[in-house]
mmCIF file of C-alpha atoms in Angstrom:
data_model
loop_
_atom_site.group_PDB
_atom_site.id
_atom_site.type_symbol
_atom_site.label_atom_id
_atom_site.label_comp_id
_atom_site.label_asym_id
_atom_site.label_seq_id
_atom_site.Cartn_x
_atom_site.Cartn_y
_atom_site.Cartn_z
ATOM 1 C CA MET A 165 -23.412 31.688 -32.425
ATOM 2 C CA ILE A 166 -20.718 32.028 -29.731
ATOM 3 C CA ASN A 167 -20.489 28.256 -29.377
ATOM 4 C CA LYS A 168 -20.068 27.969 -33.143
ATOM 5 C CA TYR A 169 -17.120 30.373 -33.109
ATOM 6 C CA ILE A 170 -15.520 28.482 -30.212
ATOM 7 C CA TYR A 171 -15.876 25.201 -32.086
ATOM 8 C CA VAL A 172 -14.285 26.649 -35.202
ATOM 9 C CA LEU A 173 -11.431 28.161 -33.166
ATOM 10 C CA LEU A 174 -10.693 24.844 -31.456
ATOM 11 C CA PHE A 175 -10.881 23.009 -34.780
ATOM 12 C CA PHE A 176 -8.144 25.112 -36.333
ATOM 13 C CA MET A 177 -5.861 25.264 -33.285
ATOM 14 C CA THR A 178 -3.233 22.659 -32.563
ATOM 15 C CA THR A 179 -2.736 22.197 -28.819
ATOM 16 C CA GLN A 180 0.502 20.838 -27.400
ATOM 17 C CA CYS A 181 -0.556 19.264 -24.092
ATOM 18 C CA TYR A 182 2.171 16.730 -23.345
ATOM 19 C CA ALA A 183 5.488 17.191 -21.587
ATOM 20 C CA SER A 184 8.406 17.588 -23.969
ATOM 21 C CA PHE A 185 10.993 17.334 -21.186
ATOM 22 C CA VAL A 186 11.732 13.898 -19.746
ATOM 23 C CA LEU A 187 13.804 13.537 -16.556
ATOM 24 C CA ASP A 188 16.107 10.608 -15.812
ATOM 25 C CA GLY A 189 14.473 10.010 -12.425
ATOM 26 C CA THR A 190 11.104 10.114 -10.665
ATOM 27 C CA ARG A 191 12.855 11.325 -7.498
ATOM 28 C CA TYR A 192 16.362 12.462 -6.612
ATOM 29 C CA ILE A 193 18.352 11.593 -3.502
ATOM 30 C CA TYR A 194 21.026 14.076 -2.449
ATOM 31 C CA ASP A 195 23.453 12.231 -0.169
ATOM 32 C CA GLY A 196 25.097 14.548 2.313
ATOM 33 C CA ASN A 197 28.584 13.370 1.366
ATOM 34 C CA LYS A 198 28.247 14.685 -2.191
ATOM 35 C CA LYS A 199 29.178 18.134 -3.482
ATOM 36 C CA ASN A 200 26.397 18.026 -6.071
ATOM 37 C CA ILE A 201 24.083 15.687 -7.985
ATOM 38 C CA ALA A 202 23.224 15.614 -11.676
ATOM 39 C CA VAL A 203 19.781 15.891 -13.257
ATOM 40 C CA GLN A 204 19.479 14.806 -16.875
ATOM 41 C CA ILE A 205 16.743 16.483 -18.924
ATOM 42 C CA THR A 206 15.877 15.161 -22.386
ATOM 43 C CA ASN A 207 13.929 17.215 -24.907
ATOM 44 C CA ASP A 208 11.736 14.433 -26.264
ATOM 45 C CA SER A 209 10.200 16.578 -28.997
ATOM 46 C CA ASN A 210 10.971 17.839 -32.469
ATOM 47 C CA ASN A 211 11.190 21.464 -31.359
ATOM 48 C CA GLU A 212 13.785 23.530 -29.541
ATOM 49 C CA TYR A 213 12.750 24.527 -26.009
ATOM 50 C CA GLY A 214 13.947 26.818 -23.302
ATOM 51 C CA GLY A 215 13.858 25.582 -19.738
ATOM 52 C CA GLN A 216 14.033 26.710 -16.128
ATOM 53 C CA ILE A 217 14.810 24.650 -13.041
ATOM 54 C CA TRP A 218 14.329 25.578 -9.378
ATOM 55 C CA ILE A 219 14.058 23.966 -5.943
ATOM 56 C CA GLU A 220 10.939 24.386 -3.804
ATOM 57 C CA ASN A 221 11.036 24.245 0.001
ATOM 58 C CA THR A 222 8.469 22.264 2.017
ATOM 59 C CA ASP A 223 8.808 22.427 5.823
ATOM 60 C CA GLN A 224 11.796 24.756 5.638
ATOM 61 C CA PRO A 225 11.513 28.574 5.942
ATOM 62 C CA LYS A 226 10.063 29.771 2.653
ATOM 63 C CA ASP A 227 12.754 32.337 1.864
ATOM 64 C CA ASN A 228 15.764 30.195 2.781
ATOM 65 C CA ILE A 229 17.868 28.825 -0.067
ATOM 66 C CA TYR A 230 19.342 25.350 0.390
ATOM 67 C CA PHE A 231 20.026 24.220 -3.172
ATOM 68 C CA ILE A 232 20.801 26.015 -6.406
ATOM 69 C CA PRO A 233 20.651 24.581 -9.945
ATOM 70 C CA ALA A 234 23.436 25.236 -12.418
ATOM 71 C CA PRO A 235 22.393 26.467 -14.857
ATOM 72 C CA ALA A 236 18.957 27.696 -13.793
ATOM 73 C CA PHE A 237 17.999 28.610 -17.384
ATOM 74 C CA PHE A 238 18.945 26.706 -20.514
ATOM 75 C CA THR A 239 17.952 25.836 -24.077
ATOM 76 C CA ILE A 240 17.693 22.286 -25.437
ATOM 77 C CA SER A 241 17.610 21.505 -29.130
ATOM 78 C CA LYS A 242 15.184 18.863 -30.359
ATOM 79 C CA ASN A 243 15.957 15.332 -29.138
ATOM 80 C CA GLN A 244 18.970 16.576 -27.181
ATOM 81 C CA ILE A 245 20.012 16.343 -23.522
ATOM 82 C CA GLN A 246 20.746 18.955 -20.861
ATOM 83 C CA ILE A 247 22.710 18.043 -17.703
ATOM 84 C CA ASP A 248 22.044 20.253 -14.691
ATOM 85 C CA SER A 249 23.888 20.200 -11.375
ATOM 86 C CA ILE A 250 22.068 20.618 -8.060
ATOM 87 C CA ILE A 251 24.352 22.124 -5.430
ATOM 88 C CA ASN A 252 23.798 22.280 -1.673
ATOM 89 C CA VAL A 253 24.656 25.805 -0.486
ATOM 90 C CA ASN A 254 23.264 25.682 3.061
ATOM 91 C CA ASN A 255 24.555 23.327 5.794
ATOM 92 C CA SER A 256 21.803 24.096 8.317
ATOM 93 C CA LEU A 257 19.569 21.141 7.393
ATOM 94 C CA PRO A 258 18.964 18.508 10.115
ATOM 95 C CA LYS A 259 21.763 15.979 10.483
ATOM 96 C CA ASN A 260 19.597 13.238 12.023
ATOM 97 C CA LYS A 261 16.782 12.927 9.451
ATOM 98 C CA GLU A 262 15.975 13.486 5.807
ATOM 99 C CA SER A 263 14.652 16.779 4.451
ATOM 100 C CA LEU A 264 12.165 16.982 1.586
ATOM 101 C CA PHE A 265 12.176 19.467 -1.293
ATOM 102 C CA TYR A 266 10.602 19.548 -4.737
ATOM 103 C CA LEU A 267 12.583 19.930 -7.937
ATOM 104 C CA ASN A 268 10.705 21.806 -10.672
ATOM 105 C CA VAL A 269 11.585 21.767 -14.360
ATOM 106 C CA GLN A 270 9.608 24.239 -16.458
ATOM 107 C CA GLU A 271 9.379 24.095 -20.237
ATOM 108 C CA ILE A 272 9.593 27.454 -22.023
ATOM 109 C CA PRO A 273 8.282 27.195 -25.599
ATOM 110 C CA LEU A 274 10.179 29.265 -28.104
ATOM 111 C CA LYS A 275 8.417 31.235 -30.832
ATOM 112 C CA SER A 276 5.885 29.127 -32.687
ATOM 113 C CA THR A 277 6.543 28.411 -36.342
ATOM 114 C CA THR A 278 2.820 28.292 -37.153
ATOM 115 C CA ASN A 279 0.124 30.913 -36.665
ATOM 116 C CA ASN A 280 -2.597 28.543 -35.492
ATOM 117 C CA SER A 281 -0.911 26.779 -32.615
ATOM 118 C CA LEU A 282 -1.470 27.103 -28.874
ATOM 119 C CA GLN A 283 1.654 26.158 -26.938
ATOM 120 C CA ILE A 284 1.323 25.086 -23.312
ATOM 121 C CA ALA A 285 4.323 25.281 -20.987
ATOM 122 C CA MET A 286 4.438 22.095 -18.916
ATOM 123 C CA ASN A 287 6.033 21.878 -15.483
ATOM 124 C CA THR A 288 7.525 18.648 -14.120
ATOM 125 C CA ARG A 289 7.700 18.434 -10.317
ATOM 126 C CA VAL A 290 9.498 15.593 -8.503
ATOM 127 C CA LYS A 291 10.807 14.924 -5.011
ATOM 128 C CA LEU A 292 14.307 15.939 -3.998
ATOM 129 C CA ILE A 293 15.345 14.319 -0.709
ATOM 130 C CA TYR A 294 18.396 15.413 1.224
ATOM 131 C CA ARG A 295 19.914 12.497 3.156
ATOM 132 C CA PRO A 296 22.519 13.473 5.790
ATOM 133 C CA LYS A 297 25.805 11.591 5.898
ATOM 134 C CA ALA A 298 25.056 10.035 9.291
ATOM 135 C CA ILE A 299 22.060 8.033 8.010
ATOM 136 C CA ILE A 300 23.124 7.088 4.458
ATOM 137 C CA ASN A 301 24.285 3.561 5.249
ATOM 138 C CA ASP A 302 21.126 2.508 7.113
ATOM 139 C CA ARG A 303 18.619 3.346 4.372
ATOM 140 C CA ALA A 304 18.483 -0.072 2.677
ATOM 141 C CA GLY A 305 15.384 -1.972 3.816
ATOM 142 C CA ALA A 306 14.283 0.759 6.212
ATOM 143 C CA GLU A 307 10.656 0.227 5.084
ATOM 144 C CA ASN A 308 10.708 -3.012 7.073
ATOM 145 C CA LYS A 309 10.912 -0.958 10.272
ATOM 146 C CA ILE A 310 7.478 0.581 9.674
ATOM 147 C CA ASN A 311 5.020 -0.908 12.184
ATOM 148 C CA ILE A 312 1.505 -0.427 13.478
ATOM 149 C CA ILE A 313 0.295 1.125 16.693
ATOM 150 C CA SER A 314 -3.187 0.482 18.073
ATOM 151 C CA LYS A 315 -4.925 3.209 20.038
ATOM 152 C CA ASN A 316 -8.593 3.395 21.079
ATOM 153 C CA GLY A 317 -9.564 0.838 18.450
ATOM 154 C CA ASP A 318 -7.776 2.618 15.622
ATOM 155 C CA ILE A 319 -4.532 1.539 14.031
ATOM 156 C CA TYR A 320 -1.741 3.842 12.949
ATOM 157 C CA LEU A 321 1.106 3.311 10.536
ATOM 158 C CA ASN A 322 4.188 4.317 12.482
ATOM 159 C CA ASN A 323 7.438 5.470 10.887
ATOM 160 C CA PRO A 324 10.138 5.261 13.576
ATOM 161 C CA THR A 325 12.923 5.979 11.082
ATOM 162 C CA PRO A 326 14.658 9.192 9.920
ATOM 163 C CA TYR A 327 13.582 8.549 6.300
ATOM 164 C CA TYR A 328 10.784 9.728 4.030
ATOM 165 C CA PHE A 329 8.701 6.982 2.419
ATOM 166 C CA ALA A 330 6.316 7.030 -0.550
ATOM 167 C CA ILE A 331 3.534 4.546 0.235
ATOM 168 C CA THR A 332 1.224 3.956 -2.716
ATOM 169 C CA SER A 333 -1.321 1.538 -1.200
ATOM 170 C CA VAL A 334 -2.215 -0.313 2.007
ATOM 171 C CA ASN A 335 -3.851 -3.755 2.243
ATOM 172 C CA ALA A 336 -5.678 -5.522 5.077
ATOM 173 C CA ASN A 337 -5.816 -9.314 4.684
ATOM 174 C CA ASN A 338 -4.650 -8.821 1.074
ATOM 175 C CA GLN A 339 -7.559 -6.483 0.290
ATOM 176 C CA PRO A 340 -6.849 -2.812 -0.568
ATOM 177 C CA LEU A 341 -8.024 -0.284 1.995
ATOM 178 C CA GLN A 342 -10.205 2.535 0.683
ATOM 179 C CA LEU A 343 -8.358 5.393 2.338
ATOM 180 C CA SER A 344 -9.270 9.048 1.976
ATOM 181 C CA SER A 345 -7.232 11.353 -0.228
ATOM 182 C CA VAL A 346 -6.049 13.184 2.897
ATOM 183 C CA ILE A 347 -4.600 9.992 4.381
ATOM 184 C CA MET A 348 -3.074 8.894 1.070
ATOM 185 C CA ASN A 349 -1.436 12.313 0.638
ATOM 186 C CA ARG A 350 0.205 11.875 4.019
ATOM 187 C CA LEU A 351 1.337 8.352 3.177
ATOM 188 C CA THR A 352 2.872 9.296 -0.170
ATOM 189 C CA VAL A 353 4.986 11.771 1.797
ATOM 190 C CA PHE A 354 5.365 9.689 4.971
ATOM 191 C CA LYS A 355 7.513 11.902 7.162
ATOM 192 C CA PRO A 356 10.311 10.701 9.442
ATOM 193 C CA PHE A 357 9.307 9.943 13.050
ATOM 194 C CA SER A 358 5.585 10.322 12.306
ATOM 195 C CA LYS A 359 2.444 8.209 12.259
ATOM 196 C CA VAL A 360 -0.733 8.188 10.153
ATOM 197 C CA MET A 361 -4.108 6.885 11.351
ATOM 198 C CA LEU A 362 -5.661 4.313 9.015
ATOM 199 C CA GLY A 363 -8.883 3.592 10.929
ATOM 200 C CA ASN A 364 -10.440 0.670 12.798
ATOM 201 C CA TYR A 365 -9.179 -2.531 11.199
ATOM 202 C CA GLY A 366 -8.827 -4.791 14.239
ATOM 203 C CA ASP A 367 -6.319 -7.620 14.057
ATOM 204 C CA LYS A 368 -6.104 -7.851 10.255
ATOM 205 C CA ASN A 369 -2.775 -8.481 8.586
ATOM 206 C CA ILE A 370 -1.524 -5.202 7.171
ATOM 207 C CA SER A 371 0.808 -4.810 4.199
ATOM 208 C CA PHE A 372 1.747 -1.876 2.010
ATOM 209 C CA LYS A 373 3.483 -0.967 -1.237
ATOM 210 C CA ALA A 374 6.127 1.735 -1.368
ATOM 211 C CA ILE A 375 8.369 3.309 -3.995
ATOM 212 C CA ASN A 376 12.061 2.879 -3.314
ATOM 213 C CA ASP A 377 14.966 5.202 -4.168
ATOM 214 C CA TYR A 378 15.086 3.850 -7.719
ATOM 215 C CA GLY A 379 11.398 4.246 -8.540
ATOM 216 C CA ALA A 380 10.470 0.557 -8.130
ATOM 217 C CA VAL A 381 7.286 -0.384 -6.230
ATOM 218 C CA ILE A 382 7.979 -2.994 -3.509
ATOM 219 C CA ASN A 383 5.505 -4.866 -1.289
ATOM 220 C CA TYR A 384 6.130 -5.009 2.470
ATOM 221 C CA LYS A 385 4.425 -6.901 5.289
ATOM 222 C CA ILE A 386 3.859 -4.841 8.393
ATOM 223 C CA LYS A 387 5.201 -5.774 11.817
ATOM 224 C CA SER A 388 2.948 -4.886 14.739
ATOM 225 C CA ILE A 389 4.151 -3.760 18.156
#
């Protein structure tokens, strides 16, 4: 009987389970020579929505504030656009390497116009990378500096640069490596001046794909040392 009631309830409810807000980027780069950067949010639905935007720290002290959005709360009419500014308010970030944050955009459904609808508030979370002035000009092609290090039979991907990289896959002799989720999580947020162990792959030719600043996926051949 309980299952019957649940089925009937689900039958009559309309569930909104897709994101209504669409951002103009899959990641945002904040160059240190800028006073602010713009984030464009499009309400890609036929309903008016409220919204909230905030910046999430990663390796930084949890309670420190480095960026503020303006405005933090807003309302977007259907099929309209909201432009938010992200402003750096703290100059204590490292000057010799990038710093990673996450930009969150939360949908806030307004009052439903129907009685039988379940509205779900979707949150969009993308990378926000702060790039200090001293390293802006050397970013182009920096993925080509990634190399491999061999130690005790295992090989490591080595990032000798001050930049974050988003590696989506790694190949050995043109065949994709079946890497664990732990390793892939580290590679998709490949930290500056760090290395990630891939495993024992001998003298195979290693290549990888990475997402650049503009969201394009590029293939790179590794250079061993």
